[in-house]
Amino acid sequence: MADVLYFNGRFTTTDERVLGVEDRGFQFGDAVYEVFKFVKHRPAFLFEHFRRMERSLEQLEIENPFTEETFASTMHELIARTSFDDGIVYIQISRGEGRRAHFWPEDLTPTVVAYSRAFVFPDAAKKERGIKVITTDDQRWHFCNVKSVNLLGNAIAKKAAQRAGADEAILLADGFVREGASSNFFAVKNGSLITHPLDESILPGVVRDRVIGLALSSRIRVDERPLRDAELFDLDEAFMTSTTQGVMPISEIDGRIIGNSRRGEVTTELQRLFDELESR
Ligand code: PLP
């Protein structure tokens, strides 16, 4: 069954073909996107996703077709029209459609597509078991803080993880750990969190930000510094964060067991606090 689709100001379904072949998102990856979660028809952290989308658009000098209010009302309507209760919304805004040329005309109208998809979020067993990850070189472009649709480096890393029987790839550069191919990375050592600071080499994850806030209010120290790759194999615990996975423990990195192979105490507590916050 087709899902509900929002396209440039109107609602339709995902079986309508809406994009032109000369849309710059399609030809140049000249577009930004967001993914947010909804549970029982209620979106989670909608404002935070809007703010990040606004910043991504600003960086690429693409005009934001939404205000905070029109974004909220459009996304609420999209979810209200959706036939299932729980899922994700994918929204993409490209610079627009125009005769193919690297330099873009100034007068393009951004193309907006947004649609809902049913999604199976991790169950209690998976949240306890955690995931296996591999490490791989970060081959992405230089502005990973922009949530652009240039995801080829991420997709190649993720495919390598899948081929190795793992769920996620941790991206390394110059001997340091950055983030996952589609998640942020956290290490736990001596009761403190270590995670890469916000700069151009990682995405400012919505869940990352919330988890740091929760840690600080629980008096868990947070060290925002790049972790050396050699430190990866001397951790007490490790976890990743993302909209679809929440706080997800990491049980193995490159086949080596982290901690005592069971979900660690700090991870368990932050997972509990985050799930509680998200469902509020
Ligand atoms: N880092 C990358 C590269 C991502 O693609 C994502 C999510 O898709 C994240 C981090 C996590 O971000 P968020 O917590 O906002 O989902």
Short mmCIF file of C-alpha atoms and ligand atoms in Angstrom, two decimals:
data_model
loop_
_atom_site.label_atom_id
_atom_site.label_comp_id
_atom_site.label_asym_id
_atom_site.label_seq_id
_atom_site.Cartn_x
_atom_site.Cartn_y
_atom_site.Cartn_z
CA MET A 1 0.00 0.00 0.00
CA ALA A 2 1.31 3.45 -0.87
CA ASP A 3 2.27 5.75 1.98
CA VAL A 4 1.27 9.37 2.29
CA LEU A 5 3.54 11.84 0.48
CA TYR A 6 3.79 15.60 0.80
CA PHE A 7 5.11 17.29 -2.35
CA ASN A 8 5.55 21.05 -2.79
CA GLY A 9 2.49 22.11 -0.84
CA ARG A 10 0.06 19.26 -1.55
CA PHE A 11 -0.61 15.76 -0.23
CA THR A 12 -0.54 12.70 -2.47
CA THR A 13 0.79 9.13 -2.11
CA THR A 14 4.23 7.58 -2.70
CA ASP A 15 3.06 5.89 -5.90
CA GLU A 16 2.80 9.26 -7.65
CA ARG A 17 6.09 10.05 -9.46
CA VAL A 18 6.81 13.63 -8.56
CA LEU A 19 10.50 14.49 -9.11
CA GLY A 20 11.87 15.93 -12.34
CA VAL A 21 15.06 14.35 -13.70
CA GLU A 22 16.81 17.72 -13.53
CA ASP A 23 16.06 18.22 -9.87
CA ARG A 24 19.40 19.21 -8.31
CA GLY A 25 18.87 16.85 -5.41
CA PHE A 26 18.84 13.96 -7.90
CA GLN A 27 21.73 15.13 -10.10
CA PHE A 28 24.08 16.88 -7.65
CA GLY A 29 23.06 15.68 -4.21
CA ASP A 30 22.19 19.36 -3.78
CA ALA A 31 19.67 18.80 -1.00
CA VAL A 32 19.29 18.38 2.73
CA TYR A 33 17.13 15.91 4.64
CA GLU A 34 15.82 15.00 8.06
CA VAL A 35 14.42 11.83 9.57
CA PHE A 36 12.24 11.99 12.64
CA LYS A 37 10.31 9.38 14.51
CA PHE A 38 6.65 9.25 15.49
CA VAL A 39 5.06 6.93 17.99
CA LYS A 40 1.29 6.66 18.38
CA HIS A 41 1.06 9.47 15.80
CA ARG A 42 3.20 11.77 17.99
CA PRO A 43 6.44 13.14 16.51
CA ALA A 44 9.56 13.11 18.70
CA PHE A 45 11.84 16.17 18.93
CA LEU A 46 10.20 17.86 15.94
CA PHE A 47 11.54 21.30 16.81
CA GLU A 48 15.13 20.00 17.13
CA HIS A 49 14.89 18.42 13.67
CA PHE A 50 13.50 21.66 12.27
CA ARG A 51 16.38 23.66 13.78
CA ARG A 52 19.00 21.33 12.34
CA MET A 53 17.30 21.40 8.92
CA GLU A 54 17.27 25.18 9.07
CA ARG A 55 21.03 25.23 9.80
CA SER A 56 21.78 22.74 6.98
CA LEU A 57 19.77 24.87 4.52
CA GLU A 58 21.52 28.04 5.66
CA GLN A 59 24.95 26.48 5.12
CA LEU A 60 24.04 25.47 1.57
CA GLU A 61 22.26 28.78 0.88
CA ILE A 62 18.98 27.05 0.08
CA GLU A 63 15.93 29.04 1.04
CA ASN A 64 13.87 27.42 3.78
CA PRO A 65 10.32 27.00 2.45
CA PHE A 66 9.03 26.50 6.02
CA THR A 67 8.71 28.56 9.14
CA GLU A 68 8.73 26.70 12.43
CA GLU A 69 4.91 26.93 12.46
CA THR A 70 4.30 25.76 8.87
CA PHE A 71 6.80 22.94 9.36
CA ALA A 72 5.01 21.74 12.50
CA SER A 73 1.54 21.98 10.95
CA THR A 74 2.60 20.23 7.71
CA MET A 75 4.36 17.42 9.57
CA HIS A 76 1.43 16.96 11.94
CA GLU A 77 -0.93 16.76 8.97
CA LEU A 78 1.33 14.23 7.24
CA ILE A 79 1.31 12.04 10.34
CA ALA A 80 -2.46 12.49 10.81
CA ARG A 81 -2.99 11.25 7.23
CA THR A 82 -0.73 8.24 7.83
CA SER A 83 -2.53 4.90 8.23
CA PHE A 84 -0.10 3.37 10.77
CA ASP A 85 0.69 4.57 14.29
CA ASP A 86 4.49 4.27 14.54
CA GLY A 87 7.14 5.10 12.01
CA ILE A 88 9.46 7.70 10.58
CA VAL A 89 9.07 10.74 8.39
CA TYR A 90 11.72 11.42 5.75
CA ILE A 91 11.80 15.00 4.51
CA GLN A 92 14.10 16.27 1.78
CA ILE A 93 14.50 19.80 0.49
CA SER A 94 16.54 20.28 -2.67
CA ARG A 95 17.71 23.52 -4.24
CA GLY A 96 15.12 22.89 -6.96
CA GLU A 97 14.80 21.84 -10.55
CA GLY A 98 16.62 23.60 -13.40
CA ARG A 99 18.57 22.95 -16.59
CA ARG A 100 21.60 20.91 -15.54
CA ALA A 101 24.61 23.09 -14.74
CA HIS A 102 27.08 23.04 -11.84
CA PHE A 103 26.47 26.70 -11.10
CA TRP A 104 22.90 27.09 -10.02
CA PRO A 105 20.54 29.86 -11.12
CA GLU A 106 19.60 32.16 -8.25
CA ASP A 107 15.86 31.95 -8.89
CA LEU A 108 15.21 28.24 -8.26
CA THR A 109 12.29 27.18 -6.10
CA PRO A 110 13.25 24.49 -3.58
CA THR A 111 11.63 21.07 -4.04
CA VAL A 112 10.12 19.60 -0.87
CA VAL A 113 9.20 15.94 -0.47
CA ALA A 114 8.19 14.34 2.80
CA TYR A 115 6.70 10.93 3.40
CA SER A 116 5.99 8.57 6.25
CA ARG A 117 7.21 4.98 6.46
CA ALA A 118 6.36 2.25 8.94
CA PHE A 119 9.44 1.36 10.96
CA VAL A 120 10.21 -1.43 13.39
CA PHE A 121 12.10 0.19 16.25
CA PRO A 122 14.45 -2.02 18.29
CA ASP A 123 12.67 -4.21 20.83
CA ALA A 124 13.78 -4.82 24.44
CA ALA A 125 15.88 -7.87 23.47
CA LYS A 126 17.86 -5.96 20.83
CA LYS A 127 18.28 -2.98 23.15
CA GLU A 128 19.84 -5.30 25.68
CA ARG A 129 21.89 -7.38 23.24
CA GLY A 130 23.26 -4.39 21.36
CA ILE A 131 25.00 -4.41 18.00
CA LYS A 132 28.31 -5.38 16.44
CA VAL A 133 30.26 -2.71 14.61
CA ILE A 134 33.31 -2.52 12.40
CA THR A 135 35.75 0.36 11.94
CA THR A 136 36.46 1.84 8.53
CA ASP A 137 38.00 4.97 7.00
CA ASP A 138 35.83 8.05 6.80
CA GLN A 139 35.48 8.78 3.08
CA ARG A 140 32.83 11.48 3.30
CA TRP A 141 33.04 15.09 2.17
CA HIS A 142 34.23 17.85 4.50
CA PHE A 143 30.95 19.20 5.88
CA CYS A 144 29.46 16.29 7.77
CA ASN A 145 27.70 18.73 10.11
CA VAL A 146 25.36 19.50 7.20
CA LYS A 147 22.69 16.82 6.85
CA SER A 148 23.02 16.69 3.06
CA VAL A 149 21.90 13.82 0.87
CA ASN A 150 25.55 13.20 -0.15
CA LEU A 151 25.54 9.84 1.60
CA LEU A 152 27.70 7.72 -0.69
CA GLY A 153 30.58 7.53 1.82
CA ASN A 154 28.11 6.58 4.55
CA ALA A 155 26.38 3.99 2.34
CA ILE A 156 29.70 2.33 1.34
CA ALA A 157 30.76 2.14 5.01
CA LYS A 158 27.42 0.69 6.03
CA LYS A 159 27.54 -1.91 3.25
CA ALA A 160 31.02 -2.96 4.41
CA ALA A 161 29.58 -3.42 7.91
CA GLN A 162 26.74 -5.55 6.58
CA ARG A 163 29.16 -7.71 4.55
CA ALA A 164 31.21 -8.25 7.73
CA GLY A 165 28.09 -9.41 9.63
CA ALA A 166 27.90 -6.16 11.63
CA ASP A 167 25.21 -3.50 11.98
CA GLU A 168 27.16 -0.27 11.87
CA ALA A 169 30.51 1.15 10.78
CA ILE A 170 32.48 3.52 12.97
CA LEU A 171 34.27 6.07 10.83
CA LEU A 172 37.93 6.81 11.57
CA ALA A 173 40.13 9.63 10.30
CA ASP A 174 43.77 10.48 11.10
CA GLY A 175 43.82 7.95 13.94
CA PHE A 176 40.67 9.28 15.64
CA VAL A 177 37.08 8.08 15.95
CA ARG A 178 34.42 10.35 14.48
CA GLU A 179 30.94 8.82 14.46
CA GLY A 180 28.95 5.98 12.94
CA ALA A 181 27.82 5.86 9.30
CA SER A 182 24.31 6.75 10.49
CA SER A 183 24.76 7.39 14.22
CA ASN A 184 26.90 9.17 16.81
CA PHE A 185 29.42 7.21 18.85
CA PHE A 186 29.92 7.27 22.62
CA ALA A 187 32.58 5.53 24.67
CA VAL A 188 32.35 4.94 28.42
CA LYS A 189 35.58 4.84 30.41
CA ASN A 190 35.82 5.00 34.22
CA GLY A 191 32.20 6.14 34.45
CA SER A 192 32.65 9.08 32.01
CA LEU A 193 31.33 9.51 28.48
CA ILE A 194 33.69 10.36 25.65
CA THR A 195 32.28 11.57 22.35
CA HIS A 196 33.57 13.60 19.41
CA PRO A 197 33.05 17.37 19.85
CA LEU A 198 30.70 19.21 17.49
CA ASP A 199 32.60 20.36 14.42
CA GLU A 200 32.49 19.80 10.66
CA SER A 201 33.46 16.15 10.94
CA ILE A 202 30.29 14.85 12.63
CA LEU A 203 26.55 15.34 12.41
CA PRO A 204 25.09 17.13 15.45
CA GLY A 205 22.74 14.28 16.35
CA VAL A 206 19.45 15.12 18.02
CA VAL A 207 19.77 12.06 20.24
CA ARG A 208 23.47 12.83 20.94
CA ASP A 209 22.50 16.23 22.28
CA ARG A 210 19.74 14.81 24.49
CA VAL A 211 21.95 12.03 25.83
CA ILE A 212 24.67 14.53 26.79
CA GLY A 213 22.04 16.60 28.62
CA LEU A 214 20.72 13.52 30.43
CA ALA A 215 24.24 12.43 31.38
CA LEU A 216 25.12 15.82 32.80
CA SER A 217 21.93 16.02 34.84
CA SER A 218 22.72 12.54 36.22
CA ARG A 219 26.23 13.72 37.19
CA ILE A 220 27.89 11.57 34.56
CA ARG A 221 30.98 13.38 33.25
CA VAL A 222 31.02 14.08 29.52
CA ASP A 223 34.33 14.56 27.77
CA GLU A 224 33.72 15.94 24.27
CA ARG A 225 37.02 15.02 22.67
CA PRO A 226 38.13 12.87 19.74
CA LEU A 227 38.88 9.34 20.92
CA ARG A 228 42.09 7.75 19.56
CA ASP A 229 41.34 4.59 17.59
CA ALA A 230 43.72 2.65 19.87
CA GLU A 231 41.48 3.57 22.85
CA LEU A 232 38.57 1.70 21.23
CA PHE A 233 39.80 -1.61 22.55
CA ASP A 234 40.22 -0.47 26.13
CA LEU A 235 36.70 0.76 26.86
CA ASP A 236 34.35 -0.20 29.64
CA GLU A 237 31.26 0.32 27.45
CA ALA A 238 30.34 1.81 24.09
CA PHE A 239 27.06 2.82 22.47
CA MET A 240 25.68 4.66 19.49
CA THR A 241 22.81 7.08 19.27
CA SER A 242 20.34 7.83 16.48
CA THR A 243 16.71 8.72 15.90
CA THR A 244 15.73 5.20 14.82
CA GLN A 245 17.93 3.24 17.28
CA GLY A 246 17.85 5.52 20.34
CA VAL A 247 20.70 4.58 22.70
CA MET A 248 22.07 1.32 21.29
CA PRO A 249 24.78 -0.64 23.13
CA ILE A 250 27.80 -1.87 21.16
CA SER A 251 28.81 -5.42 22.06
CA GLU A 252 31.71 -5.89 19.65
CA ILE A 253 34.07 -3.70 17.64
CA ASP A 254 35.96 -5.45 14.81
CA GLY A 255 35.19 -8.79 16.45
CA ARG A 256 36.55 -7.77 19.85
CA ILE A 257 34.19 -7.83 22.80
CA ILE A 258 33.62 -4.52 24.60
CA GLY A 259 33.49 -4.52 28.39
CA ASN A 260 32.15 -7.82 29.68
CA SER A 261 29.99 -8.37 26.57
CA ARG A 262 26.81 -7.38 28.39
CA ARG A 263 25.11 -3.99 28.21
CA GLY A 264 26.99 -1.81 30.68
CA GLU A 265 25.54 0.11 33.62
CA VAL A 266 26.02 3.61 32.21
CA THR A 267 24.56 2.61 28.83
CA THR A 268 21.57 0.96 30.52
CA GLU A 269 20.85 4.03 32.60
CA LEU A 270 21.13 6.47 29.68
CA GLN A 271 18.99 4.21 27.51
CA ARG A 272 16.31 4.18 30.20
CA LEU A 273 16.44 7.95 30.68
CA PHE A 274 16.36 8.61 26.95
CA ASP A 275 13.40 6.26 26.31
CA GLU A 276 11.53 7.99 29.11
CA LEU A 277 12.27 11.45 27.71
CA GLU A 278 11.30 10.45 24.18
CA SER A 279 7.95 9.03 25.23
CA ARG A 280 7.01 12.04 27.34
N1 PLP B 1 25.50 10.76 12.37
C1 PLP B 1 25.10 10.46 11.13
C2 PLP B 1 26.12 10.42 10.03
C3 PLP B 1 23.74 10.18 10.86
O1 PLP B 1 23.34 9.90 9.61
C4 PLP B 1 22.81 10.20 11.94
C5 PLP B 1 21.40 9.93 11.74
O2 PLP B 1 20.94 9.61 10.68
C6 PLP B 1 23.28 10.51 13.22
C7 PLP B 1 24.62 10.79 13.40
C8 PLP B 1 22.34 10.55 14.39
O3 PLP B 1 21.55 11.71 14.35
P1 PLP B 1 20.14 11.78 15.08
O4 PLP B 1 20.38 11.47 16.52
O5 PLP B 1 19.70 13.19 14.87
O6 PLP B 1 19.26 10.78 14.41
#
